[in-house]
mmCIF file of C-alpha atoms in Angstrom:
data_model
loop_
_atom_site.group_PDB
_atom_site.id
_atom_site.type_symbol
_atom_site.label_atom_id
_atom_site.label_comp_id
_atom_site.label_asym_id
_atom_site.label_seq_id
_atom_site.Cartn_x
_atom_site.Cartn_y
_atom_site.Cartn_z
ATOM 1 C CA MET A 347 -7.035 -8.308 -9.267
ATOM 2 C CA LEU A 348 -5.212 -6.814 -6.383
ATOM 3 C CA THR A 349 -5.496 -8.203 -2.642
ATOM 4 C CA ALA A 350 -4.196 -6.784 0.393
ATOM 5 C CA ARG A 351 -4.345 -7.708 4.125
ATOM 6 C CA PHE A 352 -2.127 -5.858 7.063
ATOM 7 C CA THR A 353 -0.268 -6.987 10.002
ATOM 8 C CA PRO A 354 0.140 -5.023 13.281
ATOM 9 C CA TYR A 355 3.716 -5.018 14.595
ATOM 10 C CA THR A 356 5.258 -3.257 17.568
ATOM 11 C CA LEU A 357 8.862 -1.924 17.330
ATOM 12 C CA ARG A 358 10.693 -1.976 20.554
ATOM 13 C CA PHE A 359 13.304 0.748 21.390
ATOM 14 C CA ASN A 360 17.069 -0.216 22.222
ATOM 15 C CA PHE A 361 16.817 2.733 24.789
ATOM 16 C CA VAL A 362 14.043 4.888 26.331
ATOM 17 C CA ALA A 363 13.301 7.376 23.475
ATOM 18 C CA ARG A 364 12.697 10.883 25.294
ATOM 19 C CA THR A 365 10.895 13.789 23.502
ATOM 20 C CA SER A 366 9.380 17.104 25.396
ATOM 21 C CA ARG A 367 6.110 15.138 25.042
ATOM 22 C CA ALA A 368 6.715 11.546 26.072
ATOM 23 C CA ALA A 369 8.853 8.665 26.995
ATOM 24 C CA MET A 370 8.752 5.920 24.370
ATOM 25 C CA HIS A 371 9.845 2.170 25.041
ATOM 26 C CA GLU A 372 8.163 0.808 21.998
ATOM 27 C CA LYS A 373 5.981 2.086 18.926
ATOM 28 C CA GLU A 374 3.132 0.203 16.745
ATOM 29 C CA THR A 375 2.965 0.045 13.231
ATOM 30 C CA TYR A 376 1.434 -1.812 10.542
ATOM 31 C CA PHE A 377 2.368 -3.603 7.525
ATOM 32 C CA VAL A 378 0.481 -3.816 4.415
ATOM 33 C CA HIS A 379 0.793 -6.407 1.774
ATOM 34 C CA ILE A 380 -0.549 -6.314 -1.654
ATOM 35 C CA ALA A 381 -0.732 -9.185 -3.650
ATOM 36 C CA GLY A 382 -1.697 -10.208 -7.273
ATOM 37 C CA PRO A 383 -0.279 -11.746 -10.331
ATOM 38 C CA ASP A 384 3.074 -10.444 -10.364
ATOM 39 C CA GLY A 385 3.881 -11.240 -6.664
ATOM 40 C CA GLU A 386 3.797 -8.914 -3.434
ATOM 41 C CA GLY A 387 4.612 -5.476 -2.388
ATOM 42 C CA VAL A 388 5.000 -4.268 1.122
ATOM 43 C CA GLY A 389 4.499 -0.845 2.816
ATOM 44 C CA GLU A 390 4.156 0.455 6.513
ATOM 45 C CA CYS A 391 1.376 2.336 7.661
ATOM 46 C CA ALA A 392 2.984 3.923 10.120
ATOM 47 C CA LEU A 393 0.636 5.227 12.774
ATOM 48 C CA PHE A 394 2.224 7.344 15.191
ATOM 49 C CA ARG A 395 0.290 7.118 18.384
ATOM 50 C CA GLY A 396 -0.095 10.499 20.487
ATOM 51 C CA LEU A 397 1.304 12.727 17.531
ATOM 52 C CA SER A 398 -0.356 11.534 14.338
ATOM 53 C CA ALA A 399 -3.797 13.021 13.290
ATOM 54 C CA ASP A 400 -4.675 9.356 12.564
ATOM 55 C CA ASP A 401 -4.518 8.268 16.231
ATOM 56 C CA VAL A 402 -8.263 7.447 16.481
ATOM 57 C CA PRO A 403 -10.124 4.365 18.186
ATOM 58 C CA ASP A 404 -11.274 3.219 14.834
ATOM 59 C CA TYR A 405 -8.064 3.117 12.910
ATOM 60 C CA GLU A 406 -7.818 -0.927 12.316
ATOM 61 C CA THR A 407 -11.366 -0.647 11.111
ATOM 62 C CA ALA A 408 -10.191 2.023 8.356
ATOM 63 C CA LEU A 409 -7.369 0.035 7.559
ATOM 64 C CA ALA A 410 -9.153 -3.147 7.032
ATOM 65 C CA GLU A 411 -11.670 -0.934 4.629
ATOM 66 C CA ALA A 412 -8.373 0.317 2.794
ATOM 67 C CA CYS A 413 -7.436 -3.244 2.195
ATOM 68 C CA ARG A 414 -10.612 -4.049 0.383
ATOM 69 C CA ASN A 415 -9.699 -1.804 -2.541
ATOM 70 C CA PRO A 416 -5.734 -1.183 -2.402
ATOM 71 C CA GLU A 417 -5.762 1.758 -5.108
ATOM 72 C CA ALA A 418 -8.776 3.383 -3.666
ATOM 73 C CA ALA A 419 -6.786 3.448 -0.384
ATOM 74 C CA LEU A 420 -4.495 6.079 -2.237
ATOM 75 C CA GLN A 421 -7.083 8.618 -1.646
ATOM 76 C CA SER A 422 -7.780 7.709 2.275
ATOM 77 C CA PRO A 423 -8.300 10.548 4.786
ATOM 78 C CA TYR A 424 -5.721 8.936 6.844
ATOM 79 C CA SER A 425 -2.171 9.953 5.917
ATOM 80 C CA SER A 426 -0.405 6.867 7.140
ATOM 81 C CA ILE A 427 -2.839 4.744 5.342
ATOM 82 C CA ARG A 428 -1.910 6.567 2.067
ATOM 83 C CA PHE A 429 1.695 6.513 3.059
ATOM 84 C CA GLY A 430 1.726 2.705 3.250
ATOM 85 C CA PHE A 431 -0.135 1.831 0.277
ATOM 86 C CA GLU A 432 1.701 4.013 -1.711
ATOM 87 C CA THR A 433 5.045 2.219 -0.714
ATOM 88 C CA ALA A 434 3.326 -1.121 -1.189
ATOM 89 C CA LEU A 435 1.453 -0.580 -4.500
ATOM 90 C CA ALA A 436 5.063 0.985 -5.717
ATOM 91 C CA ASP A 437 6.953 -2.256 -4.382
ATOM 92 C CA TYR A 438 4.175 -4.684 -6.198
ATOM 93 C CA ARG A 439 4.840 -2.695 -9.385
ATOM 94 C CA ALA A 440 8.333 -2.925 -8.998
ATOM 95 C CA GLY A 441 8.478 -7.074 -8.610
ATOM 96 C CA GLY A 442 8.489 -6.816 -4.740
ATOM 97 C CA ARG A 443 12.189 -5.849 -4.880
ATOM 98 C CA ARG A 444 11.902 -2.955 -2.293
ATOM 99 C CA VAL A 445 13.466 -0.746 -4.858
ATOM 100 C CA TRP A 446 11.334 1.206 -7.516
ATOM 101 C CA THR A 447 13.078 4.194 -8.343
ATOM 102 C CA ASP A 448 16.263 4.637 -10.530
ATOM 103 C CA THR A 449 18.673 6.893 -8.626
ATOM 104 C CA PRO A 450 22.431 6.972 -7.638
ATOM 105 C CA TRP A 451 21.165 6.241 -4.279
ATOM 106 C CA ALA A 452 18.860 3.439 -5.215
ATOM 107 C CA ARG A 453 21.896 1.946 -7.312
ATOM 108 C CA GLY A 454 24.122 1.766 -4.194
ATOM 109 C CA GLU A 455 26.319 4.372 -5.898
ATOM 110 C CA GLU A 456 26.034 7.186 -3.099
ATOM 111 C CA GLY A 457 24.511 7.732 0.361
ATOM 112 C CA ILE A 458 22.033 10.493 1.548
ATOM 113 C CA GLU A 459 23.894 12.819 3.969
ATOM 114 C CA ILE A 460 21.647 12.928 7.300
ATOM 115 C CA ASN A 461 22.062 14.650 10.432
ATOM 116 C CA GLY A 462 22.740 13.292 13.695
ATOM 117 C CA LEU A 463 20.129 13.143 16.085
ATOM 118 C CA VAL A 464 20.675 13.626 19.914
ATOM 119 C CA TRP A 465 17.940 12.398 21.590
ATOM 120 C CA MET A 466 16.660 13.730 24.888
ATOM 121 C CA GLY A 467 18.135 12.629 28.232
ATOM 122 C CA ASP A 468 19.737 13.930 31.269
ATOM 123 C CA LYS A 469 22.894 16.463 30.860
ATOM 124 C CA ALA A 470 25.424 13.849 31.188
ATOM 125 C CA GLU A 471 23.800 11.489 28.766
ATOM 126 C CA MET A 472 22.962 14.050 26.335
ATOM 127 C CA ARG A 473 26.718 14.894 26.346
ATOM 128 C CA ARG A 474 27.775 11.214 25.895
ATOM 129 C CA ARG A 475 25.305 11.120 22.816
ATOM 130 C CA ILE A 476 26.772 14.397 21.167
ATOM 131 C CA ALA A 477 30.068 12.971 21.393
ATOM 132 C CA GLN A 478 29.233 9.721 19.842
ATOM 133 C CA LYS A 479 27.642 11.204 16.917
ATOM 134 C CA LEU A 480 30.792 13.568 16.453
ATOM 135 C CA ASP A 481 33.086 10.349 16.642
ATOM 136 C CA ALA A 482 30.710 8.690 14.309
ATOM 137 C CA GLY A 483 31.822 11.709 11.650
ATOM 138 C CA PHE A 484 28.583 13.620 11.932
ATOM 139 C CA ARG A 485 28.769 17.292 11.058
ATOM 140 C CA VAL A 486 25.187 18.160 11.247
ATOM 141 C CA LEU A 487 23.791 17.736 14.655
ATOM 142 C CA LYS A 488 19.843 17.890 15.446
ATOM 143 C CA LEU A 489 19.260 18.046 19.537
ATOM 144 C CA LYS A 490 16.064 17.951 20.699
ATOM 145 C CA ILE A 491 15.395 20.323 23.716
ATOM 146 C CA GLY A 492 12.863 21.256 25.974
ATOM 147 C CA GLY A 493 13.018 18.188 28.134
ATOM 148 C CA ILE A 494 15.472 19.205 30.855
ATOM 149 C CA ASN A 495 16.399 22.493 32.078
ATOM 150 C CA PHE A 496 16.774 25.314 29.788
ATOM 151 C CA ASP A 497 20.119 26.452 31.341
ATOM 152 C CA ASP A 498 21.698 22.742 31.131
ATOM 153 C CA GLU A 499 20.506 22.879 27.237
ATOM 154 C CA LEU A 500 22.681 26.095 26.900
ATOM 155 C CA ASP A 501 25.504 24.335 28.507
ATOM 156 C CA LEU A 502 25.619 21.491 26.153
ATOM 157 C CA LEU A 503 25.152 24.059 23.277
ATOM 158 C CA ARG A 504 28.251 26.095 24.911
ATOM 159 C CA ALA A 505 30.320 23.031 25.329
ATOM 160 C CA VAL A 506 29.915 21.768 21.388
ATOM 161 C CA ARG A 507 30.688 25.374 20.173
ATOM 162 C CA ALA A 508 33.927 25.497 22.558
ATOM 163 C CA GLU A 509 35.359 22.629 20.554
ATOM 164 C CA PHE A 510 33.914 22.892 17.147
ATOM 165 C CA GLY A 511 32.870 26.426 15.487
ATOM 166 C CA PRO A 512 30.032 27.007 13.148
ATOM 167 C CA GLY A 513 32.178 25.934 10.241
ATOM 168 C CA ASP A 514 32.881 22.671 11.699
ATOM 169 C CA VAL A 515 29.593 21.395 13.204
ATOM 170 C CA GLU A 516 25.987 22.684 11.989
ATOM 171 C CA LEU A 517 23.551 22.670 14.843
ATOM 172 C CA ARG A 518 19.831 22.319 14.526
ATOM 173 C CA LEU A 519 17.540 22.389 17.249
ATOM 174 C CA ASP A 520 14.019 21.009 17.817
ATOM 175 C CA ALA A 521 11.817 22.177 20.488
ATOM 176 C CA ASN A 522 8.771 20.122 19.819
ATOM 177 C CA GLY A 523 6.631 23.029 20.809
ATOM 178 C CA SER A 524 7.826 23.359 24.286
ATOM 179 C CA PHE A 525 8.463 27.023 24.262
ATOM 180 C CA THR A 526 5.592 29.509 24.551
ATOM 181 C CA PRO A 527 4.331 32.539 22.910
ATOM 182 C CA ALA A 528 5.484 34.342 25.786
ATOM 183 C CA ASN A 529 8.946 33.099 26.181
ATOM 184 C CA ALA A 530 10.154 32.028 22.650
ATOM 185 C CA LEU A 531 11.488 35.029 21.069
ATOM 186 C CA GLU A 532 13.876 35.343 24.493
ATOM 187 C CA ARG A 533 14.775 32.050 24.278
ATOM 188 C CA LEU A 534 15.657 32.280 20.557
ATOM 189 C CA GLY A 535 17.668 35.455 21.156
ATOM 190 C CA VAL A 536 19.505 33.588 23.746
ATOM 191 C CA LEU A 537 20.372 30.361 21.508
ATOM 192 C CA SER A 538 21.344 32.431 18.424
ATOM 193 C CA ASP A 539 24.404 33.239 20.098
ATOM 194 C CA PHE A 540 25.359 29.496 19.344
ATOM 195 C CA THR A 541 25.222 30.223 15.671
ATOM 196 C CA ILE A 542 22.241 27.594 15.112
ATOM 197 C CA HIS A 543 21.263 26.810 11.351
ATOM 198 C CA SER A 544 17.375 26.636 12.414
ATOM 199 C CA LEU A 545 14.931 25.727 15.277
ATOM 200 C CA GLU A 546 12.070 23.248 14.595
ATOM 201 C CA GLN A 547 8.457 24.033 15.911
ATOM 202 C CA PRO A 548 9.242 26.313 18.902
ATOM 203 C CA ILE A 549 5.572 26.628 19.902
ATOM 204 C CA ARG A 550 2.672 24.209 19.864
ATOM 205 C CA ALA A 551 0.866 23.597 16.532
ATOM 206 C CA GLY A 552 -2.290 25.413 15.879
ATOM 207 C CA GLN A 553 -1.312 29.038 16.838
ATOM 208 C CA PRO A 554 -0.702 30.425 13.528
ATOM 209 C CA GLU A 555 -0.803 34.007 14.267
ATOM 210 C CA ALA A 556 1.667 33.520 17.081
ATOM 211 C CA MET A 557 4.094 31.345 15.155
ATOM 212 C CA ALA A 558 3.835 34.196 12.131
ATOM 213 C CA ALA A 559 4.963 36.863 14.757
ATOM 214 C CA ILE A 560 7.767 34.463 15.859
ATOM 215 C CA CYS A 561 8.887 33.794 12.266
ATOM 216 C CA SER A 562 8.862 37.399 11.366
ATOM 217 C CA ARG A 563 11.207 38.458 14.442
ATOM 218 C CA SER A 564 13.212 35.353 15.334
ATOM 219 C CA PRO A 565 17.022 35.622 14.799
ATOM 220 C CA ILE A 566 17.298 31.949 13.992
ATOM 221 C CA PRO A 567 15.375 30.561 10.919
ATOM 222 C CA ILE A 568 12.239 28.762 12.049
ATOM 223 C CA ALA A 569 10.887 25.481 10.519
ATOM 224 C CA LEU A 570 7.553 24.002 10.747
ATOM 225 C CA ASP A 571 7.254 20.486 11.699
ATOM 226 C CA GLU A 572 4.002 19.384 13.801
ATOM 227 C CA GLU A 573 2.254 22.200 12.374
ATOM 228 C CA LEU A 574 2.264 20.259 8.982
ATOM 229 C CA ILE A 575 0.703 17.054 10.440
ATOM 230 C CA GLY A 576 -2.512 16.050 8.946
ATOM 231 C CA MET A 577 -4.522 15.988 5.657
ATOM 232 C CA ARG A 578 -4.358 19.484 4.041
ATOM 233 C CA THR A 579 -6.207 20.701 0.985
ATOM 234 C CA ASP A 580 -4.209 22.913 -1.672
ATOM 235 C CA SER A 581 -5.946 25.828 -0.363
ATOM 236 C CA GLU A 582 -5.142 24.836 3.354
ATOM 237 C CA MET A 583 -1.335 24.519 2.652
ATOM 238 C CA ALA A 584 -1.183 27.971 0.926
ATOM 239 C CA GLU A 585 -2.886 29.601 3.332
ATOM 240 C CA LEU A 586 -0.833 28.243 6.081
ATOM 241 C CA LEU A 587 2.426 28.777 4.512
ATOM 242 C CA ASP A 588 1.045 32.325 3.561
ATOM 243 C CA THR A 589 0.235 33.222 7.251
ATOM 244 C CA ILE A 590 2.970 31.980 8.909
ATOM 245 C CA ARG A 591 5.855 32.641 6.532
ATOM 246 C CA PRO A 592 8.350 30.066 8.025
ATOM 247 C CA GLN A 593 12.038 29.692 6.681
ATOM 248 C CA TYR A 594 11.716 25.837 6.327
ATOM 249 C CA ILE A 595 9.227 23.313 6.344
ATOM 250 C CA ILE A 596 9.840 19.694 7.645
ATOM 251 C CA LEU A 597 8.037 17.083 6.009
ATOM 252 C CA LYS A 598 7.166 13.406 7.226
ATOM 253 C CA PRO A 599 5.628 11.917 4.670
ATOM 254 C CA SER A 600 3.926 9.489 7.038
ATOM 255 C CA LEU A 601 2.105 12.018 9.046
ATOM 256 C CA CYS A 602 1.528 14.810 6.230
ATOM 257 C CA GLY A 603 -0.344 13.100 3.588
ATOM 258 C CA GLY A 604 2.086 10.615 2.197
ATOM 259 C CA PHE A 605 4.501 11.367 -0.740
ATOM 260 C CA GLU A 606 1.796 12.723 -3.178
ATOM 261 C CA ARG A 607 0.583 15.426 -0.440
ATOM 262 C CA SER A 608 4.488 15.979 0.511
ATOM 263 C CA ASP A 609 5.390 16.727 -3.090
ATOM 264 C CA ALA A 610 2.425 19.420 -2.970
ATOM 265 C CA TRP A 611 4.073 20.896 0.204
ATOM 266 C CA ILE A 612 7.254 21.071 -1.719
ATOM 267 C CA ALA A 613 5.696 22.746 -4.828
ATOM 268 C CA ARG A 614 4.073 25.465 -2.455
ATOM 269 C CA ALA A 615 7.183 26.239 -0.229
ATOM 270 C CA GLU A 616 9.347 26.325 -3.275
ATOM 271 C CA SER A 617 7.237 28.805 -4.863
ATOM 272 C CA ARG A 618 7.337 31.074 -2.010
ATOM 273 C CA GLY A 619 11.113 30.684 -1.324
ATOM 274 C CA ILE A 620 10.478 28.059 1.617
ATOM 275 C CA GLY A 621 13.396 25.764 2.152
ATOM 276 C CA TRP A 622 12.359 22.166 2.978
ATOM 277 C CA TRP A 623 13.808 18.762 4.138
ATOM 278 C CA ALA A 624 12.335 15.592 4.863
ATOM 279 C CA THR A 625 12.399 13.731 8.200
ATOM 280 C CA SER A 626 11.289 10.156 9.096
ATOM 281 C CA ALA A 627 8.912 9.718 12.052
ATOM 282 C CA LEU A 628 10.258 6.362 13.823
ATOM 283 C CA GLU A 629 9.122 4.091 10.806
ATOM 284 C CA SER A 630 10.766 0.595 10.671
ATOM 285 C CA ASP A 631 13.318 0.048 8.058
ATOM 286 C CA ILE A 632 10.376 -0.708 5.412
ATOM 287 C CA GLY A 633 8.942 3.141 5.906
ATOM 288 C CA LEU A 634 12.556 4.582 5.795
ATOM 289 C CA ASN A 635 13.693 3.070 2.831
ATOM 290 C CA ALA A 636 10.531 4.352 1.011
ATOM 291 C CA ILE A 637 11.098 7.980 2.278
ATOM 292 C CA ALA A 638 14.784 7.498 1.559
ATOM 293 C CA GLN A 639 13.882 6.614 -2.132
ATOM 294 C CA TRP A 640 11.108 9.490 -2.570
ATOM 295 C CA VAL A 641 14.112 12.031 -0.924
ATOM 296 C CA ALA A 642 16.855 10.638 -3.382
ATOM 297 C CA ALA A 643 14.935 11.293 -6.448
ATOM 298 C CA LYS A 644 14.794 15.036 -5.406
ATOM 299 C CA ARG A 645 18.548 15.237 -5.240
ATOM 300 C CA PRO A 646 18.277 17.616 -2.168
ATOM 301 C CA THR A 647 21.074 19.788 -1.334
ATOM 302 C CA LEU A 648 20.517 20.009 2.482
ATOM 303 C CA PRO A 649 21.459 17.201 4.612
ATOM 304 C CA GLN A 650 17.956 14.992 5.343
ATOM 305 C CA GLY A 651 16.458 14.158 8.874
ATOM 306 C CA LEU A 652 16.514 10.260 7.978
ATOM 307 C CA GLY A 653 16.776 7.427 10.470
ATOM 308 C CA THR A 654 19.661 5.257 10.778
ATOM 309 C CA GLY A 655 17.794 2.087 11.076
ATOM 310 C CA GLN A 656 19.484 1.410 14.979
ATOM 311 C CA LEU A 657 16.463 2.468 16.719
ATOM 312 C CA TYR A 658 15.059 -0.984 17.372
ATOM 313 C CA ILE A 659 16.198 -4.278 18.584
ATOM 314 C CA ASN A 660 13.583 -5.697 16.230
ATOM 315 C CA ASN A 661 13.947 -3.710 13.045
ATOM 316 C CA ILE A 662 12.770 -5.296 9.594
ATOM 317 C CA PRO A 663 15.995 -5.378 7.779
ATOM 318 C CA ASN A 664 15.702 -3.806 4.293
ATOM 319 C CA GLY A 665 18.842 -3.215 2.695
ATOM 320 C CA LEU A 666 20.072 0.030 4.535
ATOM 321 C CA GLU A 667 23.428 0.966 5.904
ATOM 322 C CA LEU A 668 24.738 3.727 7.818
ATOM 323 C CA ARG A 669 28.142 4.825 6.822
ATOM 324 C CA GLY A 670 29.383 7.797 8.690
ATOM 325 C CA SER A 671 26.913 10.632 8.308
ATOM 326 C CA LYS A 672 25.273 8.865 5.331
ATOM 327 C CA LEU A 673 22.511 6.653 4.632
ATOM 328 C CA TRP A 674 23.484 4.059 1.660
ATOM 329 C CA ARG A 675 21.437 1.242 0.308
ATOM 330 C CA LYS A 676 23.134 -2.032 0.179
ATOM 331 C CA LEU A 677 23.109 -4.267 -2.851
#
C-alpha cells in the first residue's frame, strides 16, 4: 500500500522577479512524498499564487485529501496536484532515482535547447540582462514586456536588432496580457518591425472573441499562455482552439492539467496545425526536472521555455545543469 505526505516549502528568489502583474521575492510550493515497499518518490505540487486556478483558500485541505489515495490524486480537479502526484508516482516506480524516462537527455547525452528569459526591470537593468544572456550563448531571447514604458521597450529591441539580425538572434515576447483589445494590433504592428518570432498572450485571458480577432490579423504569430490555465475537458480544449486559432500554444504542465492533460493539448493543437512548446512556471528543480524529462521524450524541434535552475537561493538540487543555451542532466 502506498502512503503519501506533503511538506510546504518557500523558494526565495535571488533577485526581484517582476512581471506586468506583480513583483515577487519568494514563491510558495509543496513537495509530495509517496512511500511504499519499493522506496519513496518525490514530486512538486507547484502552486502559483495569483496565477494558477488552484489558488484557493482550501488548497492544503485538498492536498491532504489527495495524500489519502495517491493514485486517485491523478484525477484531482487541481492541476498542480495532478502534476505533483504524476511526478511522485513516476519517481517511486523508478526506484526514487529522479529519472523515469530513457532518452538521450535523461542519459546525459544531449541537452534541451531553451530560450534565455529576460525578466522585467527598468530600461538599464533589462539592457544588462539582455547582454548577459547573449554573452552566455543564448540565441533565442524571450523578453517580458508591458512592465515599463512601451517606448523604452522599443528602444531595447532596437538596440538588440542594431547588433544582431534575425538570423543571429530570435526574439520572443511575452506581454502577460498587458495590451488591450483596443491597442493590441497597433502595438503588434510596431513590434513587427523587429522581426519577432512570436508574442505570448497579448491581452488578458478570457476574451476569446477579441483574442481570435487579434490572432487573425496580427503581423506577429500569437501564442496562448494564460488562456490555457486550469482544468479543461476535451471539448473545451477543442472549442478554445477552434475559436481563437492561435499560431502557437505554450504549455505549463503544473498550470494546465499536468502531463496527461498537456499531452491532450498537444494532440489537439497538432491536429489543427498549431505549434507548441513547453514552459516551466517557477518550479523548483524537482518540478523542472520532471518537465524536462517529459519534454525531452517528445524530441521537440523548437527551443523550449524551461527554467535554468538558477532563480532561487534555496533551490533543491536535482541533477540539472545549464551549459550555454542548453539544459542538461548531470550524471
